[in-house]
Structure formats: C-alpha cells, structure tokens
Amino acid sequence: MAELEAEIGDVIIDCADPASLASFRAELLGQPIAGSIRPYVWLERSAHAPGVGFQDGGFLVMADPHGNEFCVVPAAPFEFDEHGRADYLDNVDS
C-alpha cells in the first residue's frame, strides 16, 4: 500500500456556535482565542500541532467513509469574502 503524505495546516470544526465552542475549547486546551472573522474563530497556534478553528460554513466540508465531517484548508494563504466564504472555494465545483 502506498503511503499518503499530507501537510495539515489546520483542523476546522464545523459547529452551530463557533464563538461559544471556541471559548470552551480554548479553556480546555489552554490555548487562547487568537481571532475571528465571521463565521470563523480560531485558537492561538501551538508550536507542535495544527491550528484549531471553528466555523458554521465557509470551507470545503468533506466526509470520511463513516460519515464524519472534516474541512479541507489549504496551507497557502487565502482570504474570506463578506459572507465568510474562503476564496479558494472559487475553484471547487459545487
């Protein structure tokens, strides 16, 4: 079996209330909230782990074979439009 290599920049958790969940996880993980851009809230990065963010839309959401959802976030810089949608989605078929 071939080995897959992927560089994970961030883990984004899709949720109904990003600000509330970010506050909870910040306290739990001991990582303060670093910032927010509607509808995205992220924690301060750890030196040895991917970034952690929370959203209710805006990124490419996929599912594994068991139905668990996850978001794909590129390592390259990207911008958000006025609705919080990441501009890299302009190149993704809906």
mmCIF file of N, CA, C and O in Angstrom:
data_model
loop_
_atom_site.group_PDB
_atom_site.id
_atom_site.type_symbol
_atom_site.label_atom_id
_atom_site.label_comp_id
_atom_site.label_asym_id
_atom_site.label_seq_id
_atom_site.Cartn_x
_atom_site.Cartn_y
_atom_site.Cartn_z
ATOM 1 N N MET A 1 0.843 -1.173 0.000
ATOM 2 C CA MET A 1 0.000 0.000 0.000
ATOM 3 C C MET A 1 0.892 1.241 0.000
ATOM 4 O O MET A 1 1.838 1.333 0.770
ATOM 5 N N ALA A 2 0.581 2.190 -0.831
ATOM 6 C CA ALA A 2 1.352 3.434 -0.922
ATOM 7 C C ALA A 2 1.062 4.316 0.287
ATOM 8 O O ALA A 2 -0.059 4.387 0.764
ATOM 9 N N GLU A 3 2.105 4.968 0.777
ATOM 10 C CA GLU A 3 1.935 5.899 1.883
ATOM 11 C C GLU A 3 1.449 7.233 1.358
ATOM 12 O O GLU A 3 1.936 7.732 0.353
ATOM 13 N N LEU A 4 0.466 7.811 2.052
ATOM 14 C CA LEU A 4 -0.031 9.134 1.708
ATOM 15 C C LEU A 4 0.664 10.153 2.589
ATOM 16 O O LEU A 4 0.831 9.944 3.785
ATOM 17 N N GLU A 5 1.085 11.231 1.990
ATOM 18 C CA GLU A 5 1.683 12.314 2.754
ATOM 19 C C GLU A 5 0.813 13.549 2.600
ATOM 20 O O GLU A 5 0.427 13.902 1.497
ATOM 21 N N ALA A 6 0.497 14.166 3.723
ATOM 22 C CA ALA A 6 -0.290 15.390 3.699
ATOM 23 C C ALA A 6 0.219 16.315 4.793
ATOM 24 O O ALA A 6 0.522 15.876 5.893
ATOM 25 N N GLU A 7 0.328 17.565 4.447
ATOM 26 C CA GLU A 7 0.692 18.569 5.439
ATOM 27 C C GLU A 7 -0.595 19.188 5.948
ATOM 28 O O GLU A 7 -1.344 19.801 5.183
ATOM 29 N N ILE A 8 -0.896 19.000 7.220
ATOM 30 C CA ILE A 8 -2.123 19.534 7.803
ATOM 31 C C ILE A 8 -1.798 20.871 8.437
ATOM 32 O O ILE A 8 -0.973 20.950 9.354
ATOM 33 N N GLY A 9 -2.422 21.906 7.910
ATOM 34 C CA GLY A 9 -2.201 23.244 8.449
ATOM 35 C C GLY A 9 -3.157 23.563 9.579
ATOM 36 O O GLY A 9 -2.779 24.140 10.590
ATOM 37 N N ASP A 10 -4.420 23.151 9.423
ATOM 38 C CA ASP A 10 -5.448 23.476 10.403
ATOM 39 C C ASP A 10 -6.496 22.377 10.459
ATOM 40 O O ASP A 10 -6.760 21.708 9.463
ATOM 41 N N VAL A 11 -7.114 22.247 11.619
ATOM 42 C CA VAL A 11 -8.277 21.400 11.802
ATOM 43 C C VAL A 11 -9.425 22.343 12.105
ATOM 44 O O VAL A 11 -9.357 23.141 13.049
ATOM 45 N N ILE A 12 -10.468 22.293 11.282
ATOM 46 C CA ILE A 12 -11.613 23.181 11.445
ATOM 47 C C ILE A 12 -12.814 22.358 11.879
ATOM 48 O O ILE A 12 -13.166 21.379 11.226
ATOM 49 N N ILE A 13 -13.450 22.758 12.957
ATOM 50 C CA ILE A 13 -14.606 22.047 13.487
ATOM 51 C C ILE A 13 -15.853 22.820 13.104
ATOM 52 O O ILE A 13 -16.003 23.996 13.445
ATOM 53 N N ASP A 14 -16.745 22.149 12.369
ATOM 54 C CA ASP A 14 -18.000 22.754 11.947
ATOM 55 C C ASP A 14 -18.975 22.680 13.126
ATOM 56 O O ASP A 14 -19.182 21.607 13.700
ATOM 57 N N CYS A 15 -19.572 23.811 13.502
ATOM 58 C CA CYS A 15 -20.445 23.834 14.669
ATOM 59 C C CYS A 15 -21.486 24.937 14.528
ATOM 60 O O CYS A 15 -21.345 25.836 13.705
ATOM 61 N N ALA A 16 -22.519 24.848 15.343
ATOM 62 C CA ALA A 16 -23.609 25.825 15.275
ATOM 63 C C ALA A 16 -23.226 27.171 15.891
ATOM 64 O O ALA A 16 -23.715 28.213 15.464
ATOM 65 N N ASP A 17 -22.358 27.167 16.892
ATOM 66 C CA ASP A 17 -21.984 28.401 17.588
ATOM 67 C C ASP A 17 -20.458 28.456 17.742
ATOM 68 O O ASP A 17 -19.910 28.077 18.791
ATOM 69 N N PRO A 18 -19.746 28.904 16.689
ATOM 70 C CA PRO A 18 -18.283 28.904 16.722
ATOM 71 C C PRO A 18 -17.672 29.658 17.905
ATOM 72 O O PRO A 18 -16.718 29.185 18.511
ATOM 73 N N ALA A 19 -18.208 30.816 18.248
ATOM 74 C CA ALA A 19 -17.632 31.613 19.339
ATOM 75 C C ALA A 19 -17.729 30.884 20.675
ATOM 76 O O ALA A 19 -16.763 30.839 21.444
ATOM 77 N N SER A 20 -18.871 30.288 20.948
ATOM 78 C CA SER A 20 -19.072 29.568 22.199
ATOM 79 C C SER A 20 -18.177 28.328 22.280
ATOM 80 O O SER A 20 -17.541 28.073 23.307
ATOM 81 N N LEU A 21 -18.127 27.556 21.200
ATOM 82 C CA LEU A 21 -17.297 26.353 21.200
ATOM 83 C C LEU A 21 -15.818 26.714 21.277
ATOM 84 O O LEU A 21 -15.041 26.045 21.961
ATOM 85 N N ALA A 22 -15.411 27.779 20.604
ATOM 86 C CA ALA A 22 -14.017 28.221 20.669
ATOM 87 C C ALA A 22 -13.648 28.605 22.102
ATOM 88 O O ALA A 22 -12.559 28.270 22.576
ATOM 89 N N SER A 23 -14.542 29.281 22.796
ATOM 90 C CA SER A 23 -14.285 29.648 24.198
ATOM 91 C C SER A 23 -14.112 28.406 25.073
ATOM 92 O O SER A 23 -13.202 28.336 25.901
ATOM 93 N N PHE A 24 -14.989 27.423 24.868
ATOM 94 C CA PHE A 24 -14.901 26.174 25.624
ATOM 95 C C PHE A 24 -13.580 25.460 25.349
ATOM 96 O O PHE A 24 -12.861 25.075 26.266
ATOM 97 N N ARG A 25 -13.245 25.292 24.066
ATOM 98 C CA ARG A 25 -12.018 24.574 23.696
ATOM 99 C C ARG A 25 -10.762 25.349 24.105
ATOM 100 O O ARG A 25 -9.753 24.763 24.449
ATOM 101 N N ALA A 26 -10.818 26.673 24.057
ATOM 102 C CA ALA A 26 -9.677 27.486 24.480
ATOM 103 C C ALA A 26 -9.352 27.204 25.948
ATOM 104 O O ALA A 26 -8.189 27.022 26.318
ATOM 105 N N GLU A 27 -10.398 27.165 26.762
ATOM 106 C CA GLU A 27 -10.215 26.864 28.189
ATOM 107 C C GLU A 27 -9.717 25.436 28.377
ATOM 108 O O GLU A 27 -8.780 25.179 29.138
ATOM 109 N N LEU A 28 -10.302 24.498 27.659
ATOM 110 C CA LEU A 28 -9.938 23.086 27.771
ATOM 111 C C LEU A 28 -8.494 22.826 27.351
ATOM 112 O O LEU A 28 -7.754 22.115 28.026
ATOM 113 N N LEU A 29 -8.074 23.425 26.235
ATOM 114 C CA LEU A 29 -6.748 23.186 25.678
ATOM 115 C C LEU A 29 -5.681 24.139 26.200
ATOM 116 O O LEU A 29 -4.495 23.955 25.930
ATOM 117 N N GLY A 30 -6.100 25.183 26.910
ATOM 118 C CA GLY A 30 -5.145 26.173 27.385
ATOM 119 C C GLY A 30 -4.555 27.005 26.260
ATOM 120 O O GLY A 30 -3.430 27.483 26.355
ATOM 121 N N GLN A 31 -5.311 27.174 25.170
ATOM 122 C CA GLN A 31 -4.885 27.984 24.031
ATOM 123 C C GLN A 31 -5.903 29.103 23.857
ATOM 124 O O GLN A 31 -7.061 28.843 23.544
ATOM 125 N N PRO A 32 -5.514 30.349 24.056
ATOM 126 C CA PRO A 32 -6.474 31.450 23.941
ATOM 127 C C PRO A 32 -6.989 31.633 22.514
ATOM 128 O O PRO A 32 -6.362 31.195 21.553
ATOM 129 N N ILE A 33 -8.124 32.278 22.417
ATOM 130 C CA ILE A 33 -8.680 32.623 21.106
ATOM 131 C C ILE A 33 -7.766 33.673 20.481
ATOM 132 O O ILE A 33 -7.450 34.689 21.105
ATOM 133 N N ALA A 34 -7.331 33.410 19.260
ATOM 134 C CA ALA A 34 -6.397 34.314 18.573
ATOM 135 C C ALA A 34 -7.126 35.361 17.752
ATOM 136 O O ALA A 34 -6.614 36.443 17.534
ATOM 137 N N GLY A 35 -8.323 35.040 17.268
ATOM 138 C CA GLY A 35 -9.056 35.994 16.454
ATOM 139 C C GLY A 35 -10.297 35.393 15.849
ATOM 140 O O GLY A 35 -10.595 34.212 16.031
ATOM 141 N N SER A 36 -11.031 36.220 15.103
ATOM 142 C CA SER A 36 -12.234 35.745 14.425
ATOM 143 C C SER A 36 -12.543 36.622 13.229
ATOM 144 O O SER A 36 -12.253 37.816 13.219
ATOM 145 N N ILE A 37 -13.059 35.991 12.223
ATOM 146 C CA ILE A 37 -13.629 36.650 11.048
ATOM 147 C C ILE A 37 -14.905 35.885 10.775
ATOM 148 O O ILE A 37 -14.865 34.677 10.584
ATOM 149 N N ARG A 38 -16.035 36.568 10.804
ATOM 150 C CA ARG A 38 -17.313 35.873 10.661
ATOM 151 C C ARG A 38 -17.286 34.894 9.534
ATOM 152 O O ARG A 38 -16.859 35.260 8.467
ATOM 153 N N PRO A 39 -17.720 33.685 9.671
ATOM 154 C CA PRO A 39 -18.182 32.966 10.864
ATOM 155 C C PRO A 39 -17.081 32.094 11.464
ATOM 156 O O PRO A 39 -17.353 31.061 12.050
ATOM 157 N N TYR A 40 -15.832 32.494 11.366
ATOM 158 C CA TYR A 40 -14.690 31.670 11.711
ATOM 159 C C TYR A 40 -13.989 32.209 12.951
ATOM 160 O O TYR A 40 -13.727 33.404 13.046
ATOM 161 N N VAL A 41 -13.714 31.326 13.924
ATOM 162 C CA VAL A 41 -12.995 31.688 15.143
ATOM 163 C C VAL A 41 -11.845 30.697 15.285
ATOM 164 O O VAL A 41 -12.040 29.499 15.103
ATOM 165 N N TRP A 42 -10.638 31.171 15.592
ATOM 166 C CA TRP A 42 -9.521 30.241 15.714
ATOM 167 C C TRP A 42 -8.748 30.490 16.996
ATOM 168 O O TRP A 42 -8.755 31.577 17.555
ATOM 169 N N LEU A 43 -8.099 29.409 17.455
ATOM 170 C CA LEU A 43 -7.287 29.469 18.663
ATOM 171 C C LEU A 43 -5.855 29.802 18.309
ATOM 172 O O LEU A 43 -5.414 29.593 17.176
ATOM 173 N N GLU A 44 -5.123 30.298 19.296
ATOM 174 C CA GLU A 44 -3.705 30.564 19.115
ATOM 175 C C GLU A 44 -3.006 29.258 18.745
ATOM 176 O O GLU A 44 -3.291 28.209 19.318
ATOM 177 N N ARG A 45 -2.115 29.327 17.772
ATOM 178 C CA ARG A 45 -1.419 28.119 17.311
ATOM 179 C C ARG A 45 -0.457 27.580 18.361
ATOM 180 O O ARG A 45 0.216 28.336 19.039
ATOM 181 N N SER A 46 -0.409 26.270 18.426
ATOM 182 C CA SER A 46 0.589 25.582 19.240
ATOM 183 C C SER A 46 1.794 25.338 18.342
ATOM 184 O O SER A 46 1.648 25.137 17.140
ATOM 185 N N ALA A 47 2.973 25.336 18.910
ATOM 186 C CA ALA A 47 4.189 25.155 18.115
ATOM 187 C C ALA A 47 4.294 23.768 17.493
ATOM 188 O O ALA A 47 4.933 23.594 16.471
ATOM 189 N N HIS A 48 3.634 22.771 18.080
ATOM 190 C CA HIS A 48 3.807 21.393 17.630
ATOM 191 C C HIS A 48 2.514 20.729 17.177
ATOM 192 O O HIS A 48 2.430 19.498 17.171
ATOM 193 N N ALA A 49 1.512 21.514 16.803
ATOM 194 C CA ALA A 49 0.227 20.934 16.396
ATOM 195 C C ALA A 49 -0.436 21.815 15.348
ATOM 196 O O ALA A 49 -0.121 22.992 15.234
ATOM 197 N N PRO A 50 -1.360 21.239 14.577
ATOM 198 C CA PRO A 50 -2.109 22.053 13.609
ATOM 199 C C PRO A 50 -2.928 23.125 14.323
ATOM 200 O O PRO A 50 -3.257 22.983 15.500
ATOM 201 N N GLY A 51 -3.268 24.177 13.595
ATOM 202 C CA GLY A 51 -4.164 25.192 14.131
ATOM 203 C C GLY A 51 -5.554 24.599 14.330
ATOM 204 O O GLY A 51 -5.924 23.623 13.676
ATOM 205 N N VAL A 52 -6.335 25.180 15.251
ATOM 206 C CA VAL A 52 -7.691 24.720 15.519
ATOM 207 C C VAL A 52 -8.631 25.900 15.318
ATOM 208 O O VAL A 52 -8.422 26.970 15.872
ATOM 209 N N GLY A 53 -9.661 25.678 14.489
ATOM 210 C CA GLY A 53 -10.651 26.715 14.223
ATOM 211 C C GLY A 53 -12.058 26.161 14.287
ATOM 212 O O GLY A 53 -12.267 24.944 14.288
ATOM 213 N N PHE A 54 -13.018 27.059 14.330
ATOM 214 C CA PHE A 54 -14.424 26.690 14.446
ATOM 215 C C PHE A 54 -15.208 27.516 13.444
ATOM 216 O O PHE A 54 -14.951 28.701 13.266
ATOM 217 N N GLN A 55 -16.235 26.903 12.786
ATOM 218 C CA GLN A 55 -16.998 27.580 11.747
ATOM 219 C C GLN A 55 -18.440 27.066 11.692
ATOM 220 O O GLN A 55 -18.754 26.018 12.213
ATOM 221 N N ASP A 56 -19.296 27.824 10.959
ATOM 222 C CA ASP A 56 -20.647 27.379 10.568
ATOM 223 C C ASP A 56 -20.790 27.669 9.080
ATOM 224 O O ASP A 56 -21.753 28.271 8.630
ATOM 225 N N GLY A 57 -19.772 27.264 8.273
ATOM 226 C CA GLY A 57 -19.766 27.468 6.825
ATOM 227 C C GLY A 57 -18.495 28.177 6.411
ATOM 228 O O GLY A 57 -17.776 28.713 7.234
ATOM 229 N N GLY A 58 -18.136 28.144 5.117
ATOM 230 C CA GLY A 58 -17.017 28.900 4.613
ATOM 231 C C GLY A 58 -15.874 28.099 4.044
ATOM 232 O O GLY A 58 -15.103 28.617 3.260
ATOM 233 N N PHE A 59 -15.715 26.820 4.440
ATOM 234 C CA PHE A 59 -14.640 25.980 3.939
ATOM 235 C C PHE A 59 -15.213 24.764 3.212
ATOM 236 O O PHE A 59 -16.397 24.474 3.310
ATOM 237 N N LEU A 60 -14.354 24.045 2.517
ATOM 238 C CA LEU A 60 -14.750 22.817 1.846
ATOM 239 C C LEU A 60 -14.946 21.737 2.901
ATOM 240 O O LEU A 60 -14.002 21.333 3.572
ATOM 241 N N VAL A 61 -16.188 21.283 3.086
ATOM 242 C CA VAL A 61 -16.516 20.256 4.068
ATOM 243 C C VAL A 61 -16.619 18.921 3.346
ATOM 244 O O VAL A 61 -17.320 18.802 2.349
ATOM 245 N N MET A 62 -15.905 17.921 3.861
ATOM 246 C CA MET A 62 -15.924 16.582 3.276
ATOM 247 C C MET A 62 -16.307 15.599 4.377
ATOM 248 O O MET A 62 -16.422 15.972 5.538
ATOM 249 N N ALA A 63 -16.507 14.339 4.005
ATOM 250 C CA ALA A 63 -16.826 13.303 4.990
ATOM 251 C C ALA A 63 -15.990 12.069 4.719
ATOM 252 O O ALA A 63 -15.714 11.732 3.563
ATOM 253 N N ASP A 64 -15.591 11.400 5.807
ATOM 254 C CA ASP A 64 -14.852 10.154 5.655
ATOM 255 C C ASP A 64 -15.853 9.011 5.399
ATOM 256 O O ASP A 64 -17.066 9.243 5.398
ATOM 257 N N PRO A 65 -15.382 7.786 5.180
ATOM 258 C CA PRO A 65 -16.293 6.673 4.879
ATOM 259 C C PRO A 65 -17.327 6.384 5.971
ATOM 260 O O PRO A 65 -18.343 5.752 5.717
ATOM 261 N N HIS A 66 -17.083 6.875 7.191
ATOM 262 C CA HIS A 66 -18.030 6.652 8.286
ATOM 263 C C HIS A 66 -18.986 7.828 8.484
ATOM 264 O O HIS A 66 -19.776 7.829 9.419
ATOM 265 N N GLY A 67 -18.887 8.830 7.622
ATOM 266 C CA GLY A 67 -19.782 9.977 7.705
ATOM 267 C C GLY A 67 -19.296 11.101 8.605
ATOM 268 O O GLY A 67 -19.998 12.082 8.810
ATOM 269 N N ASN A 68 -18.093 10.987 9.159
ATOM 270 C CA ASN A 68 -17.536 12.060 9.987
ATOM 271 C C ASN A 68 -17.072 13.198 9.086
ATOM 272 O O ASN A 68 -16.296 12.978 8.167
ATOM 273 N N GLU A 69 -17.554 14.389 9.364
ATOM 274 C CA GLU A 69 -17.220 15.530 8.525
ATOM 275 C C GLU A 69 -15.913 16.182 8.955
ATOM 276 O O GLU A 69 -15.563 16.186 10.129
ATOM 277 N N PHE A 70 -15.206 16.731 7.973
ATOM 278 C CA PHE A 70 -13.990 17.491 8.231
ATOM 279 C C PHE A 70 -13.844 18.525 7.132
ATOM 280 O O PHE A 70 -14.464 18.427 6.078
ATOM 281 N N CYS A 71 -13.047 19.546 7.373
ATOM 282 C CA CYS A 71 -12.856 20.611 6.402
ATOM 283 C C CYS A 71 -11.444 20.552 5.840
ATOM 284 O O CYS A 71 -10.501 20.230 6.543
ATOM 285 N N VAL A 72 -11.331 20.906 4.578
ATOM 286 C CA VAL A 72 -10.039 20.967 3.915
ATOM 287 C C VAL A 72 -9.633 22.434 3.842
ATOM 288 O O VAL A 72 -10.358 23.256 3.292
ATOM 289 N N VAL A 73 -8.482 22.725 4.437
ATOM 290 C CA VAL A 73 -7.979 24.092 4.482
ATOM 291 C C VAL A 73 -6.578 24.080 3.885
ATOM 292 O O VAL A 73 -5.716 23.347 4.353
ATOM 293 N N PRO A 74 -6.333 24.867 2.847
ATOM 294 C CA PRO A 74 -5.007 24.856 2.219
ATOM 295 C C PRO A 74 -3.947 25.474 3.119
ATOM 296 O O PRO A 74 -4.245 26.305 3.977
ATOM 297 N N ALA A 75 -2.719 25.036 2.921
ATOM 298 C CA ALA A 75 -1.603 25.609 3.677
ATOM 299 C C ALA A 75 -1.273 27.013 3.181
ATOM 300 O O ALA A 75 -0.790 27.849 3.931
ATOM 301 N N ALA A 76 -1.553 27.283 1.890
ATOM 302 C CA ALA A 76 -1.276 28.600 1.312
ATOM 303 C C ALA A 76 -2.252 29.642 1.873
ATOM 304 O O ALA A 76 -3.381 29.310 2.236
ATOM 305 N N PRO A 77 -1.842 30.890 1.952
ATOM 306 C CA PRO A 77 -2.741 31.946 2.443
ATOM 307 C C PRO A 77 -3.990 32.076 1.569
ATOM 308 O O PRO A 77 -3.958 31.819 0.374
ATOM 309 N N PHE A 78 -5.086 32.471 2.195
ATOM 310 C CA PHE A 78 -6.341 32.693 1.478
ATOM 311 C C PHE A 78 -7.091 33.813 2.175
ATOM 312 O O PHE A 78 -6.767 34.191 3.288
ATOM 313 N N GLU A 79 -8.098 34.322 1.511
ATOM 314 C CA GLU A 79 -8.911 35.425 2.031
ATOM 315 C C GLU A 79 -10.349 34.962 2.187
ATOM 316 O O GLU A 79 -10.757 33.948 1.627
ATOM 317 N N PHE A 80 -11.155 35.737 2.928
ATOM 318 C CA PHE A 80 -12.583 35.487 3.080
ATOM 319 C C PHE A 80 -13.361 36.573 2.368
ATOM 320 O O PHE A 80 -12.951 37.734 2.359
ATOM 321 N N ASP A 81 -14.529 36.195 1.796
ATOM 322 C CA ASP A 81 -15.404 37.225 1.232
ATOM 323 C C ASP A 81 -16.283 37.785 2.353
ATOM 324 O O ASP A 81 -16.136 37.416 3.522
ATOM 325 N N GLU A 82 -17.210 38.675 2.027
ATOM 326 C CA GLU A 82 -18.030 39.331 3.041
ATOM 327 C C GLU A 82 -18.971 38.380 3.772
ATOM 328 O O GLU A 82 -19.528 38.714 4.807
ATOM 329 N N HIS A 83 -19.146 37.151 3.252
ATOM 330 C CA HIS A 83 -20.013 36.160 3.885
ATOM 331 C C HIS A 83 -19.214 35.113 4.666
ATOM 332 O O HIS A 83 -19.783 34.166 5.182
ATOM 333 N N GLY A 84 -17.895 35.265 4.752
ATOM 334 C CA GLY A 84 -17.063 34.322 5.476
ATOM 335 C C GLY A 84 -16.646 33.120 4.663
ATOM 336 O O GLY A 84 -16.095 32.170 5.185
ATOM 337 N N ARG A 85 -16.888 33.150 3.348
ATOM 338 C CA ARG A 85 -16.524 32.035 2.475
ATOM 339 C C ARG A 85 -15.077 32.205 2.018
ATOM 340 O O ARG A 85 -14.693 33.263 1.538
ATOM 341 N N ALA A 86 -14.279 31.139 2.176
ATOM 342 C CA ALA A 86 -12.878 31.183 1.767
ATOM 343 C C ALA A 86 -12.769 31.276 0.257
ATOM 344 O O ALA A 86 -13.460 30.564 -0.472
ATOM 345 N N ASP A 87 -11.876 32.153 -0.235
ATOM 346 C CA ASP A 87 -11.794 32.370 -1.684
ATOM 347 C C ASP A 87 -11.231 31.173 -2.457
ATOM 348 O O ASP A 87 -11.449 31.061 -3.649
ATOM 349 N N TYR A 88 -10.553 30.238 -1.788
ATOM 350 C CA TYR A 88 -10.064 29.077 -2.521
ATOM 351 C C TYR A 88 -11.209 28.193 -3.008
ATOM 352 O O TYR A 88 -11.019 27.368 -3.885
ATOM 353 N N LEU A 89 -12.423 28.385 -2.484
ATOM 354 C CA LEU A 89 -13.578 27.609 -2.924
ATOM 355 C C LEU A 89 -14.057 28.032 -4.314
ATOM 356 O O LEU A 89 -14.842 27.323 -4.934
ATOM 357 N N ASP A 90 -13.580 29.175 -4.802
ATOM 358 C CA ASP A 90 -13.971 29.616 -6.138
ATOM 359 C C ASP A 90 -13.544 28.609 -7.205
ATOM 360 O O ASP A 90 -14.125 28.556 -8.277
ATOM 361 N N ASN A 91 -12.533 27.789 -6.889
ATOM 362 C CA ASN A 91 -12.024 26.801 -7.842
ATOM 363 C C ASN A 91 -12.570 25.401 -7.591
ATOM 364 O O ASN A 91 -12.121 24.450 -8.200
ATOM 365 N N VAL A 92 -13.540 25.256 -6.686
ATOM 366 C CA VAL A 92 -14.098 23.953 -6.343
ATOM 367 C C VAL A 92 -15.501 23.841 -6.920
ATOM 368 O O VAL A 92 -16.318 24.730 -6.730
ATOM 369 N N ASP A 93 -15.771 22.749 -7.628
ATOM 370 C CA ASP A 93 -17.115 22.520 -8.158
ATOM 371 C C ASP A 93 -18.068 22.236 -7.028
ATOM 372 O O ASP A 93 -17.757 21.478 -6.106
ATOM 373 N N SER A 94 -19.266 22.813 -7.088
ATOM 374 C CA SER A 94 -20.275 22.575 -6.053
ATOM 375 C C SER A 94 -21.043 21.318 -6.335
ATOM 376 O O SER A 94 -21.207 20.871 -7.398
#
